[in-house]
Coordinates of C-alpha atoms in Angstrom, one line a residue:
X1 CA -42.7 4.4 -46.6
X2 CA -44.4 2.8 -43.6
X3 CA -45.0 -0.2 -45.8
X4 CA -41.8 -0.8 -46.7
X5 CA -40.1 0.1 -43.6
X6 CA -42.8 -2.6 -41.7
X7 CA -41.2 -5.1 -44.0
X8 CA -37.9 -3.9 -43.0
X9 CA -39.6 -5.2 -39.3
X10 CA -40.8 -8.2 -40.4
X11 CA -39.9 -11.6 -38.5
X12 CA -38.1 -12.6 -41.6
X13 CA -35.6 -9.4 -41.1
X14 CA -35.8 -10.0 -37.5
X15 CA -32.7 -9.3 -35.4
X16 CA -32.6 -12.3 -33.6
X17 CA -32.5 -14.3 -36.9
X18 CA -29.1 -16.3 -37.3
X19 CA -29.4 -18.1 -40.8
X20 CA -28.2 -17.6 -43.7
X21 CA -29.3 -15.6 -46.9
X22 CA -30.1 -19.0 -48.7
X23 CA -31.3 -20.6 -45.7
X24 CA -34.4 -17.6 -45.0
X25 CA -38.0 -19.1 -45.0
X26 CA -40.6 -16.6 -45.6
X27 CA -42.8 -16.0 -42.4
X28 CA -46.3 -15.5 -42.8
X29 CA -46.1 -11.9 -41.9
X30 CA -43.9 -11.1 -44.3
X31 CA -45.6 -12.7 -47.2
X32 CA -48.8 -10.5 -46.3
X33 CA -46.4 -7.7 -46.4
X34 CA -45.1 -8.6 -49.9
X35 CA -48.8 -9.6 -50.9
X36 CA -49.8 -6.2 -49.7
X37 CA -47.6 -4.1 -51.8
X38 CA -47.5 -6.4 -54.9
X39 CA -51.6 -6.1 -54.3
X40 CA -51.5 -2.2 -54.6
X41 CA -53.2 -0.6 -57.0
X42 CA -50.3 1.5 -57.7
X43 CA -47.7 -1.1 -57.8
X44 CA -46.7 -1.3 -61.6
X45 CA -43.6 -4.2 -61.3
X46 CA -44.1 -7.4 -63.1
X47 CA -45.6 -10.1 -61.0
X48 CA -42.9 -11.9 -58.6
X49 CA -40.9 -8.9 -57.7
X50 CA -40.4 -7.5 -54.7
X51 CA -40.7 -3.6 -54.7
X52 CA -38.3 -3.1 -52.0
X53 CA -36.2 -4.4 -54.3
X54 CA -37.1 -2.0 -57.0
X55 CA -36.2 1.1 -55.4
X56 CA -33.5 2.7 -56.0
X57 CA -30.5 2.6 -53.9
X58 CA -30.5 5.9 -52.5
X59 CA -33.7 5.6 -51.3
X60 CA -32.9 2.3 -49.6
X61 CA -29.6 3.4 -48.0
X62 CA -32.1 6.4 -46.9
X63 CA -34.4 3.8 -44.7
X64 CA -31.5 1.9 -43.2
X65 CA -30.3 4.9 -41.8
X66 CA -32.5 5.4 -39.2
X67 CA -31.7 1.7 -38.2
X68 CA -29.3 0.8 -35.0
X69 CA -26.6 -0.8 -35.6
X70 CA -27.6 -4.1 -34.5
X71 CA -30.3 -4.4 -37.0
X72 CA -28.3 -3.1 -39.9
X73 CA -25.8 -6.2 -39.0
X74 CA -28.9 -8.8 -38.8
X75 CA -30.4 -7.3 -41.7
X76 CA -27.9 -8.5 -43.6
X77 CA -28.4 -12.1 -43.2
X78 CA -31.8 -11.9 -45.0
X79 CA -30.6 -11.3 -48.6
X80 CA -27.5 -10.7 -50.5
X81 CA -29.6 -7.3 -51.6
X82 CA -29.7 -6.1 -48.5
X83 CA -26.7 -7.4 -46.8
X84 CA -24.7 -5.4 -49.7
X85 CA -26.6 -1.9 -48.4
X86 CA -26.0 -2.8 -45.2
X87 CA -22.6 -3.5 -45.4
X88 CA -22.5 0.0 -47.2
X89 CA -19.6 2.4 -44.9
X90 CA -21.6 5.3 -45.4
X91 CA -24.1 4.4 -43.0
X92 CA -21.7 3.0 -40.2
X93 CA -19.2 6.3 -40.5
X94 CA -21.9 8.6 -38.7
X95 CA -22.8 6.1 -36.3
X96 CA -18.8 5.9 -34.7
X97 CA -18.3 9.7 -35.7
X98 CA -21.9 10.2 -33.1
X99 CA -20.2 7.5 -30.4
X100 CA -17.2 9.2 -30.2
X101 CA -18.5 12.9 -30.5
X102 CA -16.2 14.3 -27.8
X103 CA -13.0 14.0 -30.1
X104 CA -14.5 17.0 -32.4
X105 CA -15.1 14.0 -35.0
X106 CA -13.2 11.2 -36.7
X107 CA -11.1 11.6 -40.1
X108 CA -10.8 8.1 -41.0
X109 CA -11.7 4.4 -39.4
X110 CA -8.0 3.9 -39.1
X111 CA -6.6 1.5 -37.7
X112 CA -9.9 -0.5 -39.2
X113 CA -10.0 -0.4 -42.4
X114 CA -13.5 0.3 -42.4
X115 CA -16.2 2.2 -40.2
X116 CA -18.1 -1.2 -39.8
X117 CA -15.4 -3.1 -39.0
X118 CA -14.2 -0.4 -36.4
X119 CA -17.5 -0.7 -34.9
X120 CA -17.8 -4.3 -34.5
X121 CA -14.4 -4.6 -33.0
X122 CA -15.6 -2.5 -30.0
X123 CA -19.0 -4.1 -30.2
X124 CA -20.8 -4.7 -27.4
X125 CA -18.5 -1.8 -25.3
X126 CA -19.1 1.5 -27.3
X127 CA -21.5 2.5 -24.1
X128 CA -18.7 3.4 -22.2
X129 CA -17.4 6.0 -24.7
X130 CA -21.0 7.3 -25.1
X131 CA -21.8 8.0 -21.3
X132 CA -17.9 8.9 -20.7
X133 CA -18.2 9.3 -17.1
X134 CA -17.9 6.6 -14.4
X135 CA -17.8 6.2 -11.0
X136 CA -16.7 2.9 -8.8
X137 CA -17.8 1.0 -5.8
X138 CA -13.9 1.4 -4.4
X139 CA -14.3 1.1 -0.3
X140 CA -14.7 4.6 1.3
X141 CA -12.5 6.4 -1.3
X142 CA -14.2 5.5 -4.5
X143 CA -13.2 6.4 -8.2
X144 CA -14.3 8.8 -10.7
X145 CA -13.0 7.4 -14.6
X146 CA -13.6 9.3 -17.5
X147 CA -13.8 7.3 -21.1
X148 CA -12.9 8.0 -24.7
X149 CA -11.7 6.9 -27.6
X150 CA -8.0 7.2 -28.6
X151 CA -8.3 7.6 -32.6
X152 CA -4.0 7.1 -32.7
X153 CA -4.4 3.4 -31.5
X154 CA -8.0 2.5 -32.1
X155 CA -8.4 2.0 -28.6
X156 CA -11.5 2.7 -26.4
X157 CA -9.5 3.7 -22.8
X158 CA -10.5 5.3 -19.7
X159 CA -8.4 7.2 -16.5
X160 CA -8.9 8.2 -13.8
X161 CA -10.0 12.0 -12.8
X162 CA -7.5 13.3 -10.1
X163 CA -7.7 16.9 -8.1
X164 CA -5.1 18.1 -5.9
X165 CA -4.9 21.5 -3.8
X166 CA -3.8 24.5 -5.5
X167 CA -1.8 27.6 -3.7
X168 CA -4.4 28.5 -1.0
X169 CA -4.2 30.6 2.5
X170 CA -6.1 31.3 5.0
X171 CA -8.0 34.1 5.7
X172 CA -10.6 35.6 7.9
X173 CA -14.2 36.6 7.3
X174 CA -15.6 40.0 7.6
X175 CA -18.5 39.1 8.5
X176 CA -17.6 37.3 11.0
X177 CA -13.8 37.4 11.8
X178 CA -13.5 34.7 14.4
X179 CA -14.5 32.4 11.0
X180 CA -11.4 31.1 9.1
X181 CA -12.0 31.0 5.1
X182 CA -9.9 28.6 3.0
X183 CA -9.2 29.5 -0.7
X184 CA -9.2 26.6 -2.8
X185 CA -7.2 26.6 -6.3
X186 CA -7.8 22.7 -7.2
X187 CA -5.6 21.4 -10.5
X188 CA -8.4 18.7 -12.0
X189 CA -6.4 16.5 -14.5
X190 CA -6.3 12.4 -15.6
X191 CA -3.5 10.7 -14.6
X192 CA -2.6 8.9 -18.0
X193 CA 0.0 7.0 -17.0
X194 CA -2.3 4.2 -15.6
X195 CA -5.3 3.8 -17.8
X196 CA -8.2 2.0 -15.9
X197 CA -9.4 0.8 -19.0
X198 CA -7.9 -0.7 -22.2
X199 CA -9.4 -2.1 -24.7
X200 CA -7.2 -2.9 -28.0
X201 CA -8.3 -2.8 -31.5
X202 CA -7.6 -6.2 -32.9
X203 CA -7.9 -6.8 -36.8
X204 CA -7.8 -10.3 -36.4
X205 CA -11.0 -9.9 -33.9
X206 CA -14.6 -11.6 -35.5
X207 CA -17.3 -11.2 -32.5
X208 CA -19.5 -13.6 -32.0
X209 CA -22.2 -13.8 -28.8
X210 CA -19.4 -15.1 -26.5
X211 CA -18.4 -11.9 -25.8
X212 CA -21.2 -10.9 -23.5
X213 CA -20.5 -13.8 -21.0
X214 CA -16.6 -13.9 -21.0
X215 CA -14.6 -11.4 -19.7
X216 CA -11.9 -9.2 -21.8
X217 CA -8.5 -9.2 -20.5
X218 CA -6.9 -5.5 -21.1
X219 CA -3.5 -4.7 -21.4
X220 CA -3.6 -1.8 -18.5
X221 CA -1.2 -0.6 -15.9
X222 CA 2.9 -0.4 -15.9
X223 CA 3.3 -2.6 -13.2
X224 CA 4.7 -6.1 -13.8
X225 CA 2.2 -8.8 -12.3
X226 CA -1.2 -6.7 -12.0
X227 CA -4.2 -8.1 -14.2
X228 CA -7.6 -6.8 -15.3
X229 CA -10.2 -7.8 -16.9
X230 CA -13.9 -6.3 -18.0
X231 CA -17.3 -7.7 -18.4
X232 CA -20.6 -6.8 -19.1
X233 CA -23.2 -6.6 -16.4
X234 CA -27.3 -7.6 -16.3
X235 CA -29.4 -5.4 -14.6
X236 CA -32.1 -6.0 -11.9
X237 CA -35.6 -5.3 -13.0
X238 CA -36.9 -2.4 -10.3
X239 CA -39.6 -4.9 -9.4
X240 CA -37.5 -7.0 -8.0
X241 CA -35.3 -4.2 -5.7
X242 CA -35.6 -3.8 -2.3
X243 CA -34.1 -1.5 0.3
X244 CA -32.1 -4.1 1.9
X245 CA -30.6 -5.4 -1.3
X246 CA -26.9 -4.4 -2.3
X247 CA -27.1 -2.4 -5.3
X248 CA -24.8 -0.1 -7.2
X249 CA -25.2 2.6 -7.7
X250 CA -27.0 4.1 -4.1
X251 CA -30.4 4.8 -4.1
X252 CA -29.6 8.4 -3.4
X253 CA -27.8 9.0 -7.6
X254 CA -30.6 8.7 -9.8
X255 CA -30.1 6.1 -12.4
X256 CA -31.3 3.7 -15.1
X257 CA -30.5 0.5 -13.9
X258 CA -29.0 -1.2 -11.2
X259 CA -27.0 -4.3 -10.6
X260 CA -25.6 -6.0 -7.5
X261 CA -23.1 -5.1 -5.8
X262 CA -22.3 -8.6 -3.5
X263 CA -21.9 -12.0 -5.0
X264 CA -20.7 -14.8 -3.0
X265 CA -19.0 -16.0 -5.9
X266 CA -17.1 -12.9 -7.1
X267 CA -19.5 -12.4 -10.1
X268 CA -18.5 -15.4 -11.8
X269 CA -21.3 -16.8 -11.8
X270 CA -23.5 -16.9 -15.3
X271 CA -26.7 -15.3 -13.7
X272 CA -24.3 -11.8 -13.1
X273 CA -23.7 -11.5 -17.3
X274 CA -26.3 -11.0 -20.1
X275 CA -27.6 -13.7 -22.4
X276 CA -28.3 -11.8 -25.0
X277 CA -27.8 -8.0 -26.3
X278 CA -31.2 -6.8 -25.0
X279 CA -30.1 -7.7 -21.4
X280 CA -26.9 -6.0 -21.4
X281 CA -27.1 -3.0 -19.2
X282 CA -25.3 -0.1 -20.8
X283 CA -25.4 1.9 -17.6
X284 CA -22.7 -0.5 -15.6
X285 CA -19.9 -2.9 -15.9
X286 CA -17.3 -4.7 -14.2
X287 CA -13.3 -4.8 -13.5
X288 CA -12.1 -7.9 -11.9
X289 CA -7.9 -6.8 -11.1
X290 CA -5.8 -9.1 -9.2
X291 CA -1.7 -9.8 -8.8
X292 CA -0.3 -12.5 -10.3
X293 CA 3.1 -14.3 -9.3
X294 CA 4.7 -16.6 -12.6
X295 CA 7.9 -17.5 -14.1
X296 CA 9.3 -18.4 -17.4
X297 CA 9.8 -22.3 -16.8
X298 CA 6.4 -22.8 -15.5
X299 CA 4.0 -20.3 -16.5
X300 CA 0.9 -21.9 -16.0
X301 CA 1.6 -22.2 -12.4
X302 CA 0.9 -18.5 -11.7
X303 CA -0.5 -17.5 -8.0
X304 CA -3.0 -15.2 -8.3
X305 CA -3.6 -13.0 -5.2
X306 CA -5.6 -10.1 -4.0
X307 CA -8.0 -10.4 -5.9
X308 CA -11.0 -8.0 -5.7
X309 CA -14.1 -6.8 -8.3
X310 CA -14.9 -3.1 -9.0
X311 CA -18.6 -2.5 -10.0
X312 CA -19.0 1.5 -12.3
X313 CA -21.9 3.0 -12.7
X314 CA -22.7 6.5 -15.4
X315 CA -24.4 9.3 -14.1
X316 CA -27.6 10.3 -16.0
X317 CA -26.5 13.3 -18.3
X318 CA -29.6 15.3 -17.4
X319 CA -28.3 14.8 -13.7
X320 CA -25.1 17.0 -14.3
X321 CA -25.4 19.0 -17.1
X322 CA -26.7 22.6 -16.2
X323 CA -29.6 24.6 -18.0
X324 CA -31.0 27.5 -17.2
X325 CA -33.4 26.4 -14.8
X326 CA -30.9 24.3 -12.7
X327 CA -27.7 26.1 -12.9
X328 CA -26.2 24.4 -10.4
X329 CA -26.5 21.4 -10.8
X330 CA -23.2 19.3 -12.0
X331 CA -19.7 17.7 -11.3
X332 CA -18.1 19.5 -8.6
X333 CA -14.6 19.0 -6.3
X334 CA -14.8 20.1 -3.1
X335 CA -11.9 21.0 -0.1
X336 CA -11.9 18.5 2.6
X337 CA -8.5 19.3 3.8
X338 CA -6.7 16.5 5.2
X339 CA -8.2 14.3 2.9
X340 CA -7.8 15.9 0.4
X341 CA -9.9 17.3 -2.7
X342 CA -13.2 15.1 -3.6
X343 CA -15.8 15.1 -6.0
X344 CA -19.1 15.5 -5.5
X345 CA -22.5 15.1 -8.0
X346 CA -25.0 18.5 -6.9
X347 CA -28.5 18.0 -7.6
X348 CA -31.0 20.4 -8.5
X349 CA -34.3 19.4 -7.6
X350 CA -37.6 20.7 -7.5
X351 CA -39.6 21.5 -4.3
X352 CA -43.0 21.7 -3.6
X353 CA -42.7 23.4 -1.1
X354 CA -40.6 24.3 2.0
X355 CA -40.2 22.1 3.9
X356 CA -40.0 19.1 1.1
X357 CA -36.7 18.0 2.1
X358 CA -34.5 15.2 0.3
X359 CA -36.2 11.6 0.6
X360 CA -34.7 8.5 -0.8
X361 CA -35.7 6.7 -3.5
X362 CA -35.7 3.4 -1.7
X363 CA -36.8 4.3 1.7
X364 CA -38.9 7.5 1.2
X365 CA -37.6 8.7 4.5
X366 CA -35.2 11.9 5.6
X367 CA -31.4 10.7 5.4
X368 CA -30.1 9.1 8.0
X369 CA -29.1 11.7 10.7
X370 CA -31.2 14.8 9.1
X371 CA -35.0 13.8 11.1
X372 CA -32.8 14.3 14.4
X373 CA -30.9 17.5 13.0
X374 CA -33.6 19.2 12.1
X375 CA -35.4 18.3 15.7
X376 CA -32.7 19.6 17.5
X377 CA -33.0 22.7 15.4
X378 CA -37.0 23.3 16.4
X379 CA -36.5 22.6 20.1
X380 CA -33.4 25.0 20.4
X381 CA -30.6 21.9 21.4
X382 CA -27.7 23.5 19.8
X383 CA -25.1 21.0 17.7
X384 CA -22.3 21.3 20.3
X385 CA -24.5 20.0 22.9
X386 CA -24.9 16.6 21.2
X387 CA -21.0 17.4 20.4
X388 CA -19.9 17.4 24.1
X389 CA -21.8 13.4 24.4
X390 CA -19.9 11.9 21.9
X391 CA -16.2 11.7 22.4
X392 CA -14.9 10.1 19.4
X393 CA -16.4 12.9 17.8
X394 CA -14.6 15.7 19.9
X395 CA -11.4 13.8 19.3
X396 CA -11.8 13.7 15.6
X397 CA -12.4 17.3 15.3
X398 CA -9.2 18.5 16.6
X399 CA -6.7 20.2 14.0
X400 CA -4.7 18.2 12.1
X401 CA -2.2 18.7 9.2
X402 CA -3.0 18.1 5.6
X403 CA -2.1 14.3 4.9
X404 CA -3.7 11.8 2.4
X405 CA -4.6 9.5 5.7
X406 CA -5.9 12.1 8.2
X407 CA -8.2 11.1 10.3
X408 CA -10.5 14.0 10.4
X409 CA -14.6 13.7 11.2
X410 CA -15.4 16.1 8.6
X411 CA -15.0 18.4 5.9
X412 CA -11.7 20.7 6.8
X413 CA -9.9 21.7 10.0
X414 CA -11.3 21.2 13.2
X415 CA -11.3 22.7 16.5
X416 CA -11.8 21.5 20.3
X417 CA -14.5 21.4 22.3
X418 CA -13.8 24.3 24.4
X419 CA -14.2 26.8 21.3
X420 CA -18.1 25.5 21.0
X421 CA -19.7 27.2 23.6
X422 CA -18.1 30.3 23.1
X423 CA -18.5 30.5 19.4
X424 CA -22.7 30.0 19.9
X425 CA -22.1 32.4 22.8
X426 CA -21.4 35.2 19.5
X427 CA -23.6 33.8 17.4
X428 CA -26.7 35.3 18.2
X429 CA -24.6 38.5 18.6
X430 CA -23.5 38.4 15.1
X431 CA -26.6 38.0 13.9
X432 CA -28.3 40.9 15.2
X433 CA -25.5 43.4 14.5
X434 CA -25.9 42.2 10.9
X435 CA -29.4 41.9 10.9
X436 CA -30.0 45.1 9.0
X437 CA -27.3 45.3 6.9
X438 CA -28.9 41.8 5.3
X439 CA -32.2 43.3 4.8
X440 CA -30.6 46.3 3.0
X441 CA -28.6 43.9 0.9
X442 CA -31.7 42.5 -0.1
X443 CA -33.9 45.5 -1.3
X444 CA -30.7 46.0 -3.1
X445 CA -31.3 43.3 -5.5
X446 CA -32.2 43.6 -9.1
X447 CA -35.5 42.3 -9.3
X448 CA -35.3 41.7 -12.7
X449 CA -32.8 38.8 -11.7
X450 CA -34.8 35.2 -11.9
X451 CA -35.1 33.8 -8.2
X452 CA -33.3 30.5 -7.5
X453 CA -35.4 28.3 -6.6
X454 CA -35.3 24.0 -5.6
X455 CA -33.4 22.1 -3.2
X456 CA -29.2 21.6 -3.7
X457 CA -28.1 17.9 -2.9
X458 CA -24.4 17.1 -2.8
X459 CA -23.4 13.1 -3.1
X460 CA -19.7 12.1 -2.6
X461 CA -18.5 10.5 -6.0
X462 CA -15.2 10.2 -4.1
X463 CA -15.5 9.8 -0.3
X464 CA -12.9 9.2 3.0
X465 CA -13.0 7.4 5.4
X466 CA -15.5 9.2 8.2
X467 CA -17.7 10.1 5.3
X468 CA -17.6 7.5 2.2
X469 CA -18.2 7.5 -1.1
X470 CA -22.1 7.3 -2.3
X471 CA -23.2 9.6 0.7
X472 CA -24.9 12.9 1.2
X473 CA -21.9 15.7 2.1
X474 CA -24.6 18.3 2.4
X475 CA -28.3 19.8 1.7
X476 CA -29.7 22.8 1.1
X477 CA -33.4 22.3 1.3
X478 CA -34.4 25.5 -0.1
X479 CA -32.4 28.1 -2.5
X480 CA -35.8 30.2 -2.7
X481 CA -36.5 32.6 -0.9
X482 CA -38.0 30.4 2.6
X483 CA -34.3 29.3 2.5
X484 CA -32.4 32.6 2.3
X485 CA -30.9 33.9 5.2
X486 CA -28.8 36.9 3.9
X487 CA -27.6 38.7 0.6
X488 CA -23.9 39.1 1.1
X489 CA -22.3 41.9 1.3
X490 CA -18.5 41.6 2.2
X491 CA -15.8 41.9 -0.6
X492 CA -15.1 38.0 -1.0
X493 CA -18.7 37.2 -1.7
X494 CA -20.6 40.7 -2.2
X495 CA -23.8 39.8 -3.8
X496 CA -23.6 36.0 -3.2
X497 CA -26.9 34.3 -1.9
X498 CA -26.6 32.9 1.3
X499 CA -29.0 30.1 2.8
X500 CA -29.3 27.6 5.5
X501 CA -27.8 24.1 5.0
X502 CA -27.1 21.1 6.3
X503 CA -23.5 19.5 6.7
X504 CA -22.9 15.5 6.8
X505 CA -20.5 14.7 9.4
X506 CA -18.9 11.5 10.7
X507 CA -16.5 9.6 13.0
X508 CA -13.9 7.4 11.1
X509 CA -15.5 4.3 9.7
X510 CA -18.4 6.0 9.0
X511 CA -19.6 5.6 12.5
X512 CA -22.1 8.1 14.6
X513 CA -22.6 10.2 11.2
X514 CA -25.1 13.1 11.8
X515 CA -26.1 16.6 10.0
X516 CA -25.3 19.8 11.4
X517 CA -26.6 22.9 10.3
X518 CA -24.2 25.1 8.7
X519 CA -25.0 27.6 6.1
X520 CA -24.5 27.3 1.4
X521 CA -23.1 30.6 0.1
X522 CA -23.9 30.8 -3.3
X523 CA -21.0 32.7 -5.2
X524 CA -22.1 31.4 -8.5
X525 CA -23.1 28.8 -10.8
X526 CA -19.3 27.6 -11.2
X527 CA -18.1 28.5 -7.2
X528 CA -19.9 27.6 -3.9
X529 CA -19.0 28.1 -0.7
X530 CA -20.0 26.6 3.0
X531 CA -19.6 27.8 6.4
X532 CA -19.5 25.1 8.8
X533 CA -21.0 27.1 11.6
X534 CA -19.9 24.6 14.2
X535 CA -16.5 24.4 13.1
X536 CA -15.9 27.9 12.0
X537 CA -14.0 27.8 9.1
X538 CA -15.8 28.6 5.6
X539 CA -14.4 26.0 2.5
X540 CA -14.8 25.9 -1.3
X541 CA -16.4 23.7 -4.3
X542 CA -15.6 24.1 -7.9
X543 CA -17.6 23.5 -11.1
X544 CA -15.8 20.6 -13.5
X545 CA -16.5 20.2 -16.3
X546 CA -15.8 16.8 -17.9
X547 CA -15.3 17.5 -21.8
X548 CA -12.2 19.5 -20.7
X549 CA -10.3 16.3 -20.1
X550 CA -12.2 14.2 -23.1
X551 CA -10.1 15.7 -25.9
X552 CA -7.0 13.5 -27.1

């Protein structure tokens, strides 16, 4: 088996290799191959046949099984043998059927009329039905996208993931009645009606290597005039990225590759695309939209304006799935209020210890904001001090109405300055009355029940404009026991582990950002909560979970 599968490997079955069946000159490594097996004492074929070609058919569909796809199609260019097994549907059905895995699997190739043909008609773009989630460099606001594959059309088509506030009130804490808590109901759907992505199947379609530089024009949208088109992207090699080099996605996800995200030329530029298949990344692309102004009479005269090029990047799937060491870890949408509902990534990392606090990947330093919070913390300078110095702040924080283009500094509502002083004036009273209930609460607990342990991170997918997209929104630095601060025990979140946090706060533009401390109620794997101590109001995030909205 080894033996025959190394000839399978051979440079005269290499991948790479564009000639024809009559056109293949033996390499030398494959004639030591054939020499080798012909040579074997066991070999009983007559002299000048090859024993790959001897075996039965089973056996040989068998082998090319456990080939990719790209090397069954450049297998068959080496003979008309093996082109015919590798031309052989029964191989490419389970390779579609595993691509497209969130539709519960496929009946029938249709509208291909074949499973190879089907492929090859999506070929090289069947990595963006396989990571299915995907999130854009869109200013300040972002986008989240979630792809598929429509079986009714044979297209491969993505939309965009939408939340809106459910029925919600306000109500008050009983711990702390001078907090304000803020039910959250969110309706997560797609909004269909606009697909980000469309791409056609097209029976008259034959690929060929041009497909990795051009760019594919889709058939997306409802309105007259818009135009969008897709391409592949190249990634950087990490030893050539530095921290002051504009990449997508931040250093703060954790990804696979990286690409740029600035080109002075708009990305048109041949050094942006792959060469060849092995440089394609499969962890980005890019959408290139712009309005275009034509008539009937002269349609080649078009104006073309507004232009602009979005750059998405996937999300590792051991970053958001849960297991039962990280159970909170995941998708997530959030209450921000006047900005409405946002998504978030949560990561679950481990800690060795403590203090081992969130470091990024590119600088190896605290975030920006969090060295100076937690300074302020050790010497005793309380958040609304620094508050009262910075105006724009103050003014941001004041109350304001939900509205799609509030222009609120943080998370929910805000209050004055005047309500600072006398909220920290309580908050050392509130503490101590509660001081033993919390300690009772927590020789309550079933010790049989496995401690949470690691740091929570929570990165905006979808941003606003004080805090964007890309950015921390919080961080609880320990869910173990050095972070806990209580076990709660008031009816909305009896038994709910609460420990100390730290919010991500900013003025509109994303100016004079900072972290305050606040505090992560932890409700359960699916709910969290945070009480934004200096704001007093408590608000909600939801689990989400993407195969919900994958299914046709």
């Amino acid at each position: 088996m080894e033996r025959i599968i190394g000839l399978l490997k051979s440079p005269s079955t290499s991948l790479s290799s564009t000639r024809c069946a009559s056109n293949v000159k033996e390499s030398p490594a494959t004639a030591e191959a054939v020499k080798s097996l012909c040579s074997h004492p066991h070999n009983t074929m007559p002299p000048g046949t090859s024993n790959l070609e001897a075996l039965p058919s089973e056996i040989i569909n068998h082998i090319l099984a456990f080939l990719p796809p790209a090397s069954l199609a450049r297998l068959s260019r080496t003979c008309g043998l093996l082109r015919s097994h590798a031309h052989n549907d029964v191989l490419w059905m389970p390779i579609v059927r595993n691509i497209a895995a969130g539709l519960g699997g496929l009946e029938s190739p249709s509208p291909a009329e074949s499973w190879r043909d089907l492929y090859i008609a999506h070929h090289p773009y069947w990595f963006l039905v396989q990571n299915k989630i995907w999130f854009a460099d869109v200013r300040n606001n972002g986008l989240l996208i979630l792809a598929r594959y429509n079986s009714q059309n044979g297209c491969i088509e993505a939309f965009r993931l939408l939340a809106e506030h459910g029925a919600h009130q306000n109500e008050t804490w009983a711990h702390n009645p001078e907090v304000i808590i803020h039910t959250f109901n969110p309706r997560v759907s797609l909004w269909l009606d606009d697909p980000v992505i469309k791409l056609g199947f097209d029976k008259k379609f034959r690929h060929n290597d041009n497909r990795l530089q051009k760019e594919v024009a889709m058939q997306t949208g409802t309105m007259h005039g818009i135009c969008s088109m897709i391409s592949l992207c190249r990634p950087i090699p990490k030893a050539l990225q530095v921290a002051a080099m504009a990449l997508w996605p931040p250093a703060i996800i954790p990804a696979k590759e990286r690409v740029r995200n600035e080109s002075a030329t708009k990305f048109r530029t041949e050094e942006h695309r792959p060469q060849t298949l092995d440089l394609i990344s499969d962890g980005t692309f890019r959408i290139r939209k712009w309005l275009e102004f034509s008539n009937l009479m002269q349609p080649l005269n078009a104006v073309r304006l507004g232009e602009e090029v979005l750059t998405f990047s996937t999300l590792l799937e051991e970053s958001y799935v849960p297991s039962r060491k990280k159970p909170w870890q995941g998708i997530w949408v959030g209450d921000y209020s006047g900005h409405g509902c946002e998504f978030l990534l949560v990561l679950q990392r481990d800690v060795t210890s403590p203090m081992a606090l969130s470091r990024t990947p590119s600088t190896g330093s605290l975030p920006r904001g969090m060295a100076m919070a937690m300074g302020d913390a050790d010497t005793g300078l309380q958040d609304s001090d620094r508050v009262r110095h910075s105006a724009e702040a103050i003014e941001s924080q004041r109350d304001v109405h939900p509205d799609p283009v509030a222009e609120t500094a943080g998370p929910s509502t805000w209050r004055s300055e005047e309500s600072f002083t006398h909220r920290y004036d309580k908050k050392a009273q509130w503490t101590k009355n509660t001081q033993d209930d919390d300690l009772a609460a927590l020789d309550a607990q079933d010790s049989s029940t496995e401690t949470p342990s690691g740091r929570l991170e929570a990165i905006k997918l979808t941003g606003d404009i004080n805090v964007p997209r890309g950015e921390y929104t919080w961080i609880a630095e320990d869910i173990g026991p050095n972070g806990l601060i209580r076990v709660a025990n008031e009816q909305m979140f009896v038994g709910a582990r609460t420990v100390r946090s730290w919010g991500h706060i900013a003025g509109r533009g994303y100016r004079h950002d900072r972290f305050i401390s606040s505090q992560l109620i932890m409700i359960s794997d699916d709910s969290l909560a945070q009480y934004w101590e200096d704001f007093g109001h408590i608000s909600f995030y939801r689990r989400v979970n993407v195969d919900d909205y994958l299914t046709e």
